[in-house]
Short mmCIF file of C-alpha atoms in Angstrom, two decimals:
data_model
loop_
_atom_site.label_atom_id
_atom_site.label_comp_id
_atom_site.label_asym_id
_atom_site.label_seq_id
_atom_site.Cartn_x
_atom_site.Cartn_y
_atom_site.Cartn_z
CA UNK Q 65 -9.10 -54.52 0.33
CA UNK Q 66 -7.18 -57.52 -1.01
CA UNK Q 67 -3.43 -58.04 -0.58
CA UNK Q 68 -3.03 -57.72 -4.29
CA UNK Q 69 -4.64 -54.21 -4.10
CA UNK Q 70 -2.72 -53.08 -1.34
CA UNK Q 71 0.68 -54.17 -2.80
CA UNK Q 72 -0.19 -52.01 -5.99
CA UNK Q 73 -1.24 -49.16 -3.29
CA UNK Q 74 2.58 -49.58 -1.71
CA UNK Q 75 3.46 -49.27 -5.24
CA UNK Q 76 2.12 -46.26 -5.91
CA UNK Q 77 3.87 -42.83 -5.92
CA UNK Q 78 0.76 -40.99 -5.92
CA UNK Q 79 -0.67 -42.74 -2.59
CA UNK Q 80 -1.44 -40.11 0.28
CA UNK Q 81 0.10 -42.42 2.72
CA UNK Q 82 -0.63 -41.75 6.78
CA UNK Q 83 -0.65 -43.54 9.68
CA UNK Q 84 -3.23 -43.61 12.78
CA UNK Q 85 -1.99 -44.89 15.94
CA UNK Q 86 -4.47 -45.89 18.92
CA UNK Q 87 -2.94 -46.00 22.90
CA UNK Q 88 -4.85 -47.96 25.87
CA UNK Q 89 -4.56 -45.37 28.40
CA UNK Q 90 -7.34 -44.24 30.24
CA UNK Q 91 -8.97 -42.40 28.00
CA UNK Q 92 -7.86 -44.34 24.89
CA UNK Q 93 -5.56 -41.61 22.29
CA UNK Q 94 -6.15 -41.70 18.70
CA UNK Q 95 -3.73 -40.02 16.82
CA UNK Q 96 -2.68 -39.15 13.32
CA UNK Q 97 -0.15 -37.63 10.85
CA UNK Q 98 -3.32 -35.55 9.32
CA UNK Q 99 -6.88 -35.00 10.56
CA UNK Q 100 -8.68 -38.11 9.92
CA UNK Q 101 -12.27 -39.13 11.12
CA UNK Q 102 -13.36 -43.00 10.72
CA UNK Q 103 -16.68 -43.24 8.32
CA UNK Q 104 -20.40 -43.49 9.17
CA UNK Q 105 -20.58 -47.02 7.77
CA UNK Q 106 -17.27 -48.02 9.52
CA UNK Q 107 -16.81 -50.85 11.94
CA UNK Q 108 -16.09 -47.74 14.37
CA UNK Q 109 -17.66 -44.95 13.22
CA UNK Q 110 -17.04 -41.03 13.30
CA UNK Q 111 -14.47 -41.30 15.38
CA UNK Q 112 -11.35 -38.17 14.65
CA UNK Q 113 -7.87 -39.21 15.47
CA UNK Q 114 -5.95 -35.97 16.55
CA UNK Q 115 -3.46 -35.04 13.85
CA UNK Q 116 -0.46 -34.67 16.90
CA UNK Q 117 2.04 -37.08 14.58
CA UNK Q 118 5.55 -34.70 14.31
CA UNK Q 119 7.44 -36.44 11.30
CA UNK Q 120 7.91 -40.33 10.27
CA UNK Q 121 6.73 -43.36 12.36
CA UNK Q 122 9.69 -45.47 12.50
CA UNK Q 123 10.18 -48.87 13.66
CA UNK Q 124 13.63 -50.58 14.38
CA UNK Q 125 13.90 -54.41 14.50
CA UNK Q 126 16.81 -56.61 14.24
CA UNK Q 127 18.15 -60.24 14.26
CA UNK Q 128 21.13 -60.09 15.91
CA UNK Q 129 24.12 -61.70 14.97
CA UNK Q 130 25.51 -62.38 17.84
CA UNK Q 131 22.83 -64.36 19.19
CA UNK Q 132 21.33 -61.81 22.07
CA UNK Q 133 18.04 -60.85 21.44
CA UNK Q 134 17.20 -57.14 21.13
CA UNK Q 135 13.47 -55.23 21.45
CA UNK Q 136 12.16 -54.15 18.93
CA UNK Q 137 11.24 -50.44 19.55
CA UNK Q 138 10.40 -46.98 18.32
CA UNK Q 139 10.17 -43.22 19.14
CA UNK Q 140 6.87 -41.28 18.25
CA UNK Q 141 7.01 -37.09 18.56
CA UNK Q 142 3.65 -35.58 19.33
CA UNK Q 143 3.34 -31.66 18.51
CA UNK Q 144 3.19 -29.81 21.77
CA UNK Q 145 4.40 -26.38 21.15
CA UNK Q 146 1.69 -24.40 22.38
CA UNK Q 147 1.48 -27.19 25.86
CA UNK Q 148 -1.90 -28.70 25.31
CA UNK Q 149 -0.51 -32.04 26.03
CA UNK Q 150 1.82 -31.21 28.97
CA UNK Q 151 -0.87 -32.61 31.30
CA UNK Q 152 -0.58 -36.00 29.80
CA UNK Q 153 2.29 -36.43 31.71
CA UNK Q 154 0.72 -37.05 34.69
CA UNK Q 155 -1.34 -39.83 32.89
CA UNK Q 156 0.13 -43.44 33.32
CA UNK Q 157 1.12 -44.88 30.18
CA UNK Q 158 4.04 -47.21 31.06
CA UNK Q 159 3.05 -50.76 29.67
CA UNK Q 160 -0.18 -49.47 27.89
CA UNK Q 161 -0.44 -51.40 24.43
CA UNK Q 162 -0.15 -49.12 21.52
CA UNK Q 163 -0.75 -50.08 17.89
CA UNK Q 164 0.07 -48.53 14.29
CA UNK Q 165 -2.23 -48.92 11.14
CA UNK Q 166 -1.21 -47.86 8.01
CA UNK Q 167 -3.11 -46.86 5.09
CA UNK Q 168 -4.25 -44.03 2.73
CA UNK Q 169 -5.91 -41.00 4.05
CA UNK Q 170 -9.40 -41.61 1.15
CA UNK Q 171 -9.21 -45.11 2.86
CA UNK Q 172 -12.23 -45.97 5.28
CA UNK Q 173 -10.84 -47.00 8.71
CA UNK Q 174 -11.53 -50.98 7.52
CA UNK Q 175 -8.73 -51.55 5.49
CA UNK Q 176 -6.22 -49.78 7.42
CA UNK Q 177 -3.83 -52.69 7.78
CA UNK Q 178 -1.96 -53.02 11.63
CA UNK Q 179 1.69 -52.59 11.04
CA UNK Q 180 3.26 -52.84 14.30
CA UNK Q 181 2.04 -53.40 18.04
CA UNK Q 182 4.00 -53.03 21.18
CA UNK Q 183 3.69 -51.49 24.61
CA UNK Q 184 4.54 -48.37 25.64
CA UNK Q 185 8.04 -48.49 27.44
CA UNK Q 186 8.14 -44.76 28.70
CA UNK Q 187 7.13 -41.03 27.35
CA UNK Q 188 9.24 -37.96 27.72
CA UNK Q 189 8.77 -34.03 27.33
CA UNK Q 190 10.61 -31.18 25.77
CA UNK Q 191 9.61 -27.77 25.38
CA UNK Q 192 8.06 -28.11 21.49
CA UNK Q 193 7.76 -32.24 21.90
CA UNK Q 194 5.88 -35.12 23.61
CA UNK Q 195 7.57 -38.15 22.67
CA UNK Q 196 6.36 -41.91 23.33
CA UNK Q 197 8.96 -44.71 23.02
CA UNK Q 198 7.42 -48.02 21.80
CA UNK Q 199 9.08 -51.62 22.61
CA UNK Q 200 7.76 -54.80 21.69
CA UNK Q 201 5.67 -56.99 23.62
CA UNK Q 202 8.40 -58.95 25.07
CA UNK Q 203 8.50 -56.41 28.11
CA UNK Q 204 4.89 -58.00 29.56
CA UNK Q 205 7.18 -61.16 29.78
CA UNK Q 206 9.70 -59.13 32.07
CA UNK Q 207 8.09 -61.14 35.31
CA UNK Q 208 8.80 -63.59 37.88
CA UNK Q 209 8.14 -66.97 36.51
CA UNK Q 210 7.10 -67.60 40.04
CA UNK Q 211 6.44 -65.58 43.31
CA UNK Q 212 4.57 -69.12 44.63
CA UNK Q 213 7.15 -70.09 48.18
CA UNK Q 214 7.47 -73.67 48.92
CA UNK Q 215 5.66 -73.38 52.33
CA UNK Q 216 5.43 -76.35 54.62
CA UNK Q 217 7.03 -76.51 58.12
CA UNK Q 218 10.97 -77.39 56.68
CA UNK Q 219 13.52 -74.53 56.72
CA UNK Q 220 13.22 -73.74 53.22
CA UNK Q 221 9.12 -72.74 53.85
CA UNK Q 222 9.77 -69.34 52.84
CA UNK Q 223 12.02 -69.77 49.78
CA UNK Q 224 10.43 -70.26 46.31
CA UNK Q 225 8.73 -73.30 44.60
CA UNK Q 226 11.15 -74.80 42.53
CA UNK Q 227 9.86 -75.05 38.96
CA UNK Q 228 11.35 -77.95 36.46
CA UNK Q 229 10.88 -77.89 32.80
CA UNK Q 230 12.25 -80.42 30.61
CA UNK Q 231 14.66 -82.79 31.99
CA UNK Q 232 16.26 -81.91 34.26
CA UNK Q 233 19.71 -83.51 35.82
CA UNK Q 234 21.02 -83.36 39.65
CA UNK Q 235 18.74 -80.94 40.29
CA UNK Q 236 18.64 -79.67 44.79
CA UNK Q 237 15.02 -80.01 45.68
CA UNK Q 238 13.72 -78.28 48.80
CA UNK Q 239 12.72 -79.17 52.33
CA UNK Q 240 9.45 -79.51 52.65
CA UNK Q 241 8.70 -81.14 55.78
CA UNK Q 242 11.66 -82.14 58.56
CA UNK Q 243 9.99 -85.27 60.09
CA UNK Q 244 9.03 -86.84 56.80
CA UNK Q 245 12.34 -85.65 55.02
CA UNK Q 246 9.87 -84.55 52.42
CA UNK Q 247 11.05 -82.84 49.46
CA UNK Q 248 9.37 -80.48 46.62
CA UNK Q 249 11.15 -80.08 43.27
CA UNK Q 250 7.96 -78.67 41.30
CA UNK Q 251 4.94 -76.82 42.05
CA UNK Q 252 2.48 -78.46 39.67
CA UNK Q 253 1.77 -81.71 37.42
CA UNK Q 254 5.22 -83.54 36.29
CA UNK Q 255 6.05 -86.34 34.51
CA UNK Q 256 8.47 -88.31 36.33
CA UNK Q 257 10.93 -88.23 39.02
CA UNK Q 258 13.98 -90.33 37.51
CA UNK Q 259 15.71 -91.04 40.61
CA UNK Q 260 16.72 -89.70 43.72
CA UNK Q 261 20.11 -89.85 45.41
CA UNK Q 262 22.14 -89.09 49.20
CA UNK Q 263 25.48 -87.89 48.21
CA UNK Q 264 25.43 -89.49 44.86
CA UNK Q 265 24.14 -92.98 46.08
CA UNK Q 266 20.27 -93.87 44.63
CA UNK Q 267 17.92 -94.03 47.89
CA UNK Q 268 14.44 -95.12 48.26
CA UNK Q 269 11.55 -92.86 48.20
CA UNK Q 270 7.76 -92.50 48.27
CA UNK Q 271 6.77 -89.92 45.17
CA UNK Q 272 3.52 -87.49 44.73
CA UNK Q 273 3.72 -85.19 42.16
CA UNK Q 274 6.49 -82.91 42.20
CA UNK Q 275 7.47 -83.94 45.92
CA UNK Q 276 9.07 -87.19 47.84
CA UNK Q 277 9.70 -88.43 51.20
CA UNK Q 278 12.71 -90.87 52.32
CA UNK Q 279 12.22 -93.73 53.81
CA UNK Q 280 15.74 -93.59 54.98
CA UNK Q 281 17.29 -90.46 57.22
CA UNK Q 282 19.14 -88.19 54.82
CA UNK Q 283 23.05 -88.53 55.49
CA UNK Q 284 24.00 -85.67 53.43
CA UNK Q 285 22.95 -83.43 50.56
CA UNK Q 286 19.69 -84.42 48.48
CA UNK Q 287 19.72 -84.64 44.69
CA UNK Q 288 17.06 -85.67 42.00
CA UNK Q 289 16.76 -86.22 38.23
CA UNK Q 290 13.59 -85.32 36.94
CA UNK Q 291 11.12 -84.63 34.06
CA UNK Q 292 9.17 -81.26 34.62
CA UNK Q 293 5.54 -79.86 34.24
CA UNK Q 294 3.63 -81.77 32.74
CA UNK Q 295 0.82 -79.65 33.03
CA UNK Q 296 -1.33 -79.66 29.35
CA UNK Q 297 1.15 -82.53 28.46
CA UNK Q 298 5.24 -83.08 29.15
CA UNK Q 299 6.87 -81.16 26.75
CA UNK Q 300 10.89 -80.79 26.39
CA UNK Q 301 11.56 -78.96 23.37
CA UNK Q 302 12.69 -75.23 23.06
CA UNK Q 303 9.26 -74.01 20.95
CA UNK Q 304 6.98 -75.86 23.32
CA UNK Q 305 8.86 -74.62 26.38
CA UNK Q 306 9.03 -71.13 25.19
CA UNK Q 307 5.21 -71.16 24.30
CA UNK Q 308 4.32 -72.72 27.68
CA UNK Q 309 6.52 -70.41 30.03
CA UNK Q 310 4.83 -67.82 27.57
CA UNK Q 311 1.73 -68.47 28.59
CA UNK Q 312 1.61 -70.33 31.54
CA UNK Q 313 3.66 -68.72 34.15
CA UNK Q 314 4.49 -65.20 35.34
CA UNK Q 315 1.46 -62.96 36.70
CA UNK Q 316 -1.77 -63.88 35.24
CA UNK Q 317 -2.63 -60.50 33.62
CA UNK Q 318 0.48 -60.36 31.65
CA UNK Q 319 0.87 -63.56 29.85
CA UNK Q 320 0.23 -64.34 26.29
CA UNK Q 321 -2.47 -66.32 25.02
CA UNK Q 322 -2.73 -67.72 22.17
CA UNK Q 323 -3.59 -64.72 19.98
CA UNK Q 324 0.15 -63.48 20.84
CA UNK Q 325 1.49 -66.84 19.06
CA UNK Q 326 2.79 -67.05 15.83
CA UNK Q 327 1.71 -70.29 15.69
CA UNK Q 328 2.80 -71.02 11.96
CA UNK Q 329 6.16 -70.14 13.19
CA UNK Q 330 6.23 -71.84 16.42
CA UNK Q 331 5.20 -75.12 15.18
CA UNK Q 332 7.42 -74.85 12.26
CA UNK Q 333 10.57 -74.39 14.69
CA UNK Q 334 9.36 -77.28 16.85
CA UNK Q 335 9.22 -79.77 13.71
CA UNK Q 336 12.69 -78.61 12.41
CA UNK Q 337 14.44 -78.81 16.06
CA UNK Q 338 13.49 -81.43 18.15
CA UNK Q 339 16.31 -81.27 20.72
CA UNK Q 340 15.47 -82.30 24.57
CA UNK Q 341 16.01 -79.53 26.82
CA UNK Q 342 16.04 -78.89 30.62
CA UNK Q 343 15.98 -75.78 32.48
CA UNK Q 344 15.24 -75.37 36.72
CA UNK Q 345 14.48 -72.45 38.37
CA UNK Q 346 15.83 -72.19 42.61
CA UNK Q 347 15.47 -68.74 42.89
CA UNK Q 348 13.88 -65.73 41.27
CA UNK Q 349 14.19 -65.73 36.96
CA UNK Q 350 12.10 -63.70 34.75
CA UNK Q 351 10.27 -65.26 32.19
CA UNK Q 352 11.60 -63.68 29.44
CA UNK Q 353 15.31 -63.89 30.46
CA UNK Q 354 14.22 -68.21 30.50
CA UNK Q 355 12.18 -67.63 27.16
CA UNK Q 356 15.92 -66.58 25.76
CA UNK Q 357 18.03 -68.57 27.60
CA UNK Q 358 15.89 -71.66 26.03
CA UNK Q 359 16.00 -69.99 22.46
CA UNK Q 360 19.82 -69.51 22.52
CA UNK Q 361 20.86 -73.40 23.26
CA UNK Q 362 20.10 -73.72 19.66
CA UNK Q 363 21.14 -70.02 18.06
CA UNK Q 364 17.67 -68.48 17.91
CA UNK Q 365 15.76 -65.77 19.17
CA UNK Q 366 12.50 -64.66 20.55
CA UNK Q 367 11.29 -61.73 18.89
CA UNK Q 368 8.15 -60.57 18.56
CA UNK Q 369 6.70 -59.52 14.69
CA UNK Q 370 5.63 -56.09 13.74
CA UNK Q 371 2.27 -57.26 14.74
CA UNK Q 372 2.24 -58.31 18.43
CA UNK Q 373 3.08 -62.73 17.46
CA UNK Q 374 5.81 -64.46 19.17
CA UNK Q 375 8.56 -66.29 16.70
CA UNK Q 376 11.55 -67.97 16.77
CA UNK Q 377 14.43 -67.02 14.73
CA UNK Q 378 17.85 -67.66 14.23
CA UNK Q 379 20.83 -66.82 11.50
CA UNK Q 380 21.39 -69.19 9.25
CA UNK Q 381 22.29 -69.23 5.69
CA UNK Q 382 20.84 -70.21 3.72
CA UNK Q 383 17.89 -69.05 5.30
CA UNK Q 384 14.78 -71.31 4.70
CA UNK Q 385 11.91 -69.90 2.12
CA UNK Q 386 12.01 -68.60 -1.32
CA UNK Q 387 14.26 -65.60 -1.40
CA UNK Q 388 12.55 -61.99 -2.02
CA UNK Q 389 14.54 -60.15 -4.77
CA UNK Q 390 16.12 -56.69 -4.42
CA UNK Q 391 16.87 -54.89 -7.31
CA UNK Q 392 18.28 -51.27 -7.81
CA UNK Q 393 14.61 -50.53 -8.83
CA UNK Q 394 13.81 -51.03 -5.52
CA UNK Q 395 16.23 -49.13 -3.60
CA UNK Q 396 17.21 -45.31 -3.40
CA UNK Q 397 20.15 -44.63 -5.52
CA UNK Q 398 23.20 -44.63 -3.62
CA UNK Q 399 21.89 -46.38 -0.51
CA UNK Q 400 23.65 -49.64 -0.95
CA UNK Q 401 25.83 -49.38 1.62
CA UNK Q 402 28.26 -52.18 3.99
CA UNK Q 403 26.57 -51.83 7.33
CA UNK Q 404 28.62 -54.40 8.82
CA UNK Q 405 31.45 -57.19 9.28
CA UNK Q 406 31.34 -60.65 11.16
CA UNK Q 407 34.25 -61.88 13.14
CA UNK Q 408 35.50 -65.01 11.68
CA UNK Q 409 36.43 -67.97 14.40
CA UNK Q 410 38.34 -71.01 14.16
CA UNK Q 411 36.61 -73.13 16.83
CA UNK Q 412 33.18 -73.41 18.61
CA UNK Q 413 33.18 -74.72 22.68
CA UNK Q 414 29.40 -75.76 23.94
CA UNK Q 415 28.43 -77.03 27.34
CA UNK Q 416 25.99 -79.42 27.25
CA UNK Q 417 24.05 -81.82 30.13
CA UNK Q 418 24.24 -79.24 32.60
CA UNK Q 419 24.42 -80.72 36.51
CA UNK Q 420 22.20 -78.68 38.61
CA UNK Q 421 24.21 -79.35 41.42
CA UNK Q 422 28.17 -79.28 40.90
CA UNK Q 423 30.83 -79.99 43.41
CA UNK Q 424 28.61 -82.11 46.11
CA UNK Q 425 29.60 -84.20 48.71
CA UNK Q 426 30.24 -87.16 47.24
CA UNK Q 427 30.32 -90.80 49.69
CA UNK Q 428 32.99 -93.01 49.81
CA UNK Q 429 32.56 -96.11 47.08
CA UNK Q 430 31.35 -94.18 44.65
CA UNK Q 431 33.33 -95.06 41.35
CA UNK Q 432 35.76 -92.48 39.92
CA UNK Q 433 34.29 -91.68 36.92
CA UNK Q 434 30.89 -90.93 38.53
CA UNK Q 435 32.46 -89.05 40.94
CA UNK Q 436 34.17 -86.59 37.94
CA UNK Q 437 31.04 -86.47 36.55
CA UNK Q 438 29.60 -84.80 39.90
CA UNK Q 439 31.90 -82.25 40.02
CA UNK Q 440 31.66 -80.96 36.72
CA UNK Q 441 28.10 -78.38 36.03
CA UNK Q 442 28.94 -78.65 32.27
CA UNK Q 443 29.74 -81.47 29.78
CA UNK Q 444 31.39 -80.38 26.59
CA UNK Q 445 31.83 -80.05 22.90
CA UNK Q 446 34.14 -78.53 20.78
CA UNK Q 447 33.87 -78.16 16.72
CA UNK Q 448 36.71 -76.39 15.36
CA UNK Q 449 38.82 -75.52 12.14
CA UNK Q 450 42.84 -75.70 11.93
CA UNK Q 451 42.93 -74.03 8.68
CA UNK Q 452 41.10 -71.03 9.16
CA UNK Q 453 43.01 -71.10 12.76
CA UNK Q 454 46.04 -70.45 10.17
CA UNK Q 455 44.47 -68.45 7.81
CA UNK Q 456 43.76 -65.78 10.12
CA UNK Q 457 45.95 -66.00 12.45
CA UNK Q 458 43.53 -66.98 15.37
CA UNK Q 459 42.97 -69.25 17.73
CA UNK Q 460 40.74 -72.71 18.00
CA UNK Q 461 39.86 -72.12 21.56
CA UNK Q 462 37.32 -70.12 22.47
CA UNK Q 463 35.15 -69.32 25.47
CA UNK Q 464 32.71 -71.84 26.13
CA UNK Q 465 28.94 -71.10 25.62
CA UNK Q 466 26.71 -72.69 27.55
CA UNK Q 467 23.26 -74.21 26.23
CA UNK Q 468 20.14 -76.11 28.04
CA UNK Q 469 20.75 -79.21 25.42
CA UNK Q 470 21.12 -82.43 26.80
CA UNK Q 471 22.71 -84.78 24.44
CA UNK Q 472 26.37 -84.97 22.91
CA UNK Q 473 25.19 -85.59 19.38
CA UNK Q 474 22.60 -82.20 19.49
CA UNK Q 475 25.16 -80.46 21.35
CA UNK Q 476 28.24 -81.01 18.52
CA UNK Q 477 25.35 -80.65 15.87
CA UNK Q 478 24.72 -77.31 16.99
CA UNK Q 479 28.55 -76.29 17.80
CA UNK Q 480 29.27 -77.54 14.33
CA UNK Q 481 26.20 -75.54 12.31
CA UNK Q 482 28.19 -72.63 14.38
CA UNK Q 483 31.66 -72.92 12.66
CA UNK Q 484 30.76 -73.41 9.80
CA UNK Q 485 28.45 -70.49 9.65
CA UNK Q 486 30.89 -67.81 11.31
CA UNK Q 487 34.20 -69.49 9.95
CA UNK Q 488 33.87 -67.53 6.77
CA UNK Q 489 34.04 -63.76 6.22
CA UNK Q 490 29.98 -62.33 6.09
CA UNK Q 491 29.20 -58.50 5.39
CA UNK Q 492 25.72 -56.98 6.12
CA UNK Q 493 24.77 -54.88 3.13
CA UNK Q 494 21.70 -52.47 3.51
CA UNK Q 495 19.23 -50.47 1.52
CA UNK Q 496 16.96 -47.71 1.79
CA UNK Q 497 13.94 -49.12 0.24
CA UNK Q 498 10.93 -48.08 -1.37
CA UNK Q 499 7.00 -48.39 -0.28
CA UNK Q 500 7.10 -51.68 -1.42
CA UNK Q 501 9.77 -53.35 0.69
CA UNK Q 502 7.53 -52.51 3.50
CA UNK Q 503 5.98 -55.72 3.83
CA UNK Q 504 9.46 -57.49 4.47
CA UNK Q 505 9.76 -59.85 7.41
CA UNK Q 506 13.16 -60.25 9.39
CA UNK Q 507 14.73 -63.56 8.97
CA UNK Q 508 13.29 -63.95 5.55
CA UNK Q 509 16.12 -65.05 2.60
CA UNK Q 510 17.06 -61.75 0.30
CA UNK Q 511 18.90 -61.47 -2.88
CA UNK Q 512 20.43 -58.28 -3.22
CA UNK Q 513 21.83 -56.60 -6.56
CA UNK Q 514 23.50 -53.70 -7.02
CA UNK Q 515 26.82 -52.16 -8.76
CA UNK Q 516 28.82 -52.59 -5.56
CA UNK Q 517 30.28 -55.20 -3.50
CA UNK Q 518 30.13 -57.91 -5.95
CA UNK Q 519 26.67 -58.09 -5.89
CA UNK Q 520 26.42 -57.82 -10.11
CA UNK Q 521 25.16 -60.56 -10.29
CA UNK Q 522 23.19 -60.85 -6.81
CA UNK Q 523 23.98 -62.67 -3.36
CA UNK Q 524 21.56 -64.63 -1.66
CA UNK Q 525 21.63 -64.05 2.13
CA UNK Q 526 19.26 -63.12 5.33
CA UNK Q 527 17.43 -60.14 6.28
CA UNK Q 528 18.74 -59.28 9.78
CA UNK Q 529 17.46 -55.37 10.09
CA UNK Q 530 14.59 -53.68 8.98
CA UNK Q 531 14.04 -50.07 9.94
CA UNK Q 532 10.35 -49.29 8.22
CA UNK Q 533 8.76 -45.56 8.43
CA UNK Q 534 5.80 -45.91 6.88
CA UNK Q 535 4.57 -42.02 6.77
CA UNK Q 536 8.09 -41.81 4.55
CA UNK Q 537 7.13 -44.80 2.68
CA UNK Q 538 10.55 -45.94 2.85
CA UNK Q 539 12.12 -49.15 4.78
CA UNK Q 540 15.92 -49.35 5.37
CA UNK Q 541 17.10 -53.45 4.84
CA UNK Q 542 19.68 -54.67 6.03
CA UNK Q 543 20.61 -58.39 4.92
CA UNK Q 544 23.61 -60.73 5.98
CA UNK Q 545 25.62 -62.22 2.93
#
């Protein structure tokens, strides 16, 4: 089936529309709205999906507007009234990948199209129910980006291997080895230790990878600059950082590969935002809580597609791409609705250039303004806007938000692109959609008409929420204006 054929078949208001969903537990569930059983000539053949689906197959996924990243997720009901499935219960299904196809029940199992993948976050039983809750992949990412510990005869041995990605400023490496004053700042291939200092003076070293010794005794606390893994190539922007904590770290069986890439996406994001970052890891982080602390030093956010493909995304109008256009033809009458309201600010505070290691032990002769710069963790910028300070009655100072950028000019760029986005009123209108709208991806530009909210003669915004159920053949859209 072509696309062009299936976006007549979402189209039509005769289509017998069903889904079939497929769960890897041990044995693998097929299950359906209605009976269905895959063709002879089928890539899989006569195989029945149990027709256990109890109502709609929602999905719920959202770009945030306040920058924190939320899972995507949904709830499935299973039939159960007469307790043929209360033994599944005892099955394990926590993690277990789960994927919807929808499709037309005269379709042959082939052009089913995959509508949304995930992992099964938990089930739960009523009486009349057996319910599975869905979330995105993102929760295989919920791992130590390291369990490796330093080793080595130095009283850090059992601590963890430090792990450096990007450039990295100040940073406390560990003690490796006491005789040698040997120190390890990263566990793999890096690309360059910058310099190493005693209490803020620069001291000799000998270098090997991501350790050193001193040729000097140590007369106080250690510190290093460095440039992280370089493992595959150095990389220090947020895209390439994302994709290679994605796939490179954490335990082995739960990583992405590449086939859980949106590479189009990814590579797209890395051409439009080449900012330097730095992150390092001391102690225990998970990768996904790095993945988007990475993606929000520049206002995006890792979400995962329908489909199972890692993107970054952020809010910003306008949004880049050719704007879809939503008409009253293609939304229930008496949906449009205001969903929500943005909190206008006045003023924008970023910290920038963090230093790893703050308030150190600084020797004598070292010049003042070095010396301030030791004690402070964050540099800062500040972007802000008198008049709409007056306008509204508020404030230009705001709590500072801190981001892995490491220059002053990306740093105001960024704190700037803020303000001016959120210094202005914005109102989330949304829709209950028809089949059609379906296909819509979140972050995409929207134009929305309708009779209401002075949108006569159509606003161009964002597409923030999308709430599909595809056995209703409706999708609820929610877009930022």
């Amino acid at each position: 089936m072509t696309d062009e054929q299936y976006r007549r078949w979402l189209r039509n208001d005769m289509a017998r529309r069903t889904v079939l969903l497929e769960i890897d537990t041990d044995p693998v569930r097929r299950l359906s709205v209605v009976p269905y059983t895959t063709l002879p000539d089928d890539d899989t053949p006569n195989i029945r999906y149990d027709a256990l689906i109890k109502g709609g197959v929602g999905y719920d996924e959202t770009l945030s507007i306040d920058d924190n990243s939320r899972a995507s997720y949904a709830n499935i009901d299973l039939h159960n009234e007469d307790g043929a499935l209360d033994a599944w219960a005892g099955d394990v299904w926590q993690n277990r990948e789960i994927r919807v196809y929808f499709g037309d029940v005269t379709w042959a199992r082939d052009d089913y199209r995959l509508v949304a993948q995930g992992v099964v976050e938990r089930c739960e039983q009523s009486r009349d129910t057996f319910s599975i809750h869905l979330i995105d992949a993102m929760a295989r990412l919920d791992n130590a980006v390291t369990e490796t510990l330093l080793g080595g005869a130095g009283r850090d041995a059992d601590r963890l291997m430090p792990v450096a990605l990007g450039e990295c400023h100040n940073v406390a490496p560990r003690l490796y080895a006491n005789g040698t004053h040997t120190y390890r700042w990263h566990g793999g291939t890096v690309e360059r230790l910058i310099e190493v200092r005693d209490r803020g003076v620069p001291v000799s070293y000998t270098a090997s990878g991501g350790q050193f010794s001193l040729l000097v005794d140590p007369d106080g606390e250690i510190t290093a600059s460095v440039q992280g893994d370089a493992d595959g190539g150095y990389v220090n922007t947020v895209s390439a950082l994302v994709q290679r904590l994605a796939t490179a770290y954490g335990p082995a069986a739960s990583r992405f590969t590449s086939d859980d890439l949106d590479a189009v996406n990814l590579s797209a994001f890395n051409s439009a935002h080449p900012q330097p970052v730095g992150l390092y890891l001391l102690d225990h982080a998970t990768v996904q809580a790095c993945i988007v602390e990475l993606a929000s030093s520049l206002g995006a956010q890792a979400i995962m597609s329908r489909i199972g493909k890692l993107r970054l995304l952020r809010v910003e109008l306008p949004a880049p791409g050719v704007p879809v256009v939503i008409q009253p033809s293609d939304y229930e009458q008496g949906s449009l609705e205001i969903a929500g309201l943005s909190t206008v600010i006045a003023g924008v505070r970023l910290g920038y250039c963090r230093q790893w290691t703050p308030r150190q032990n600084i020797a004598e002769g070292i010049p003042t303004e070095h010396r301030d710069l030791y004690a402070q963790e964050w540099l800062t910028v500040t972007a802000t806007a008198p008049s709409v300070a007056s306008e509204y009655k508020i404030s230009t100072e705001t709590e500072q938000v801190n981001t892995l950028l490491l220059t002053k000019t990306d740093a105001q760029a960024e704190a700037t692109r803020r303000l001016a986005l959120w210094s202005v009123p914005r109102t989330i209108v949304t829709v209950r959609g028809y089949a059609h709208l379906l296909d819509l991806e979140l972050g995409q530009p929207a134009t929305v008409y309708g009779s209401r909210f002075g949108l006569d003669a159509g606003k161009t915004g964002q597409i923030v929420g999308l709430k599909p159920d595809w056995v209703a053949g409706r999708c609820d859209v929610e877009v930022l204006l």
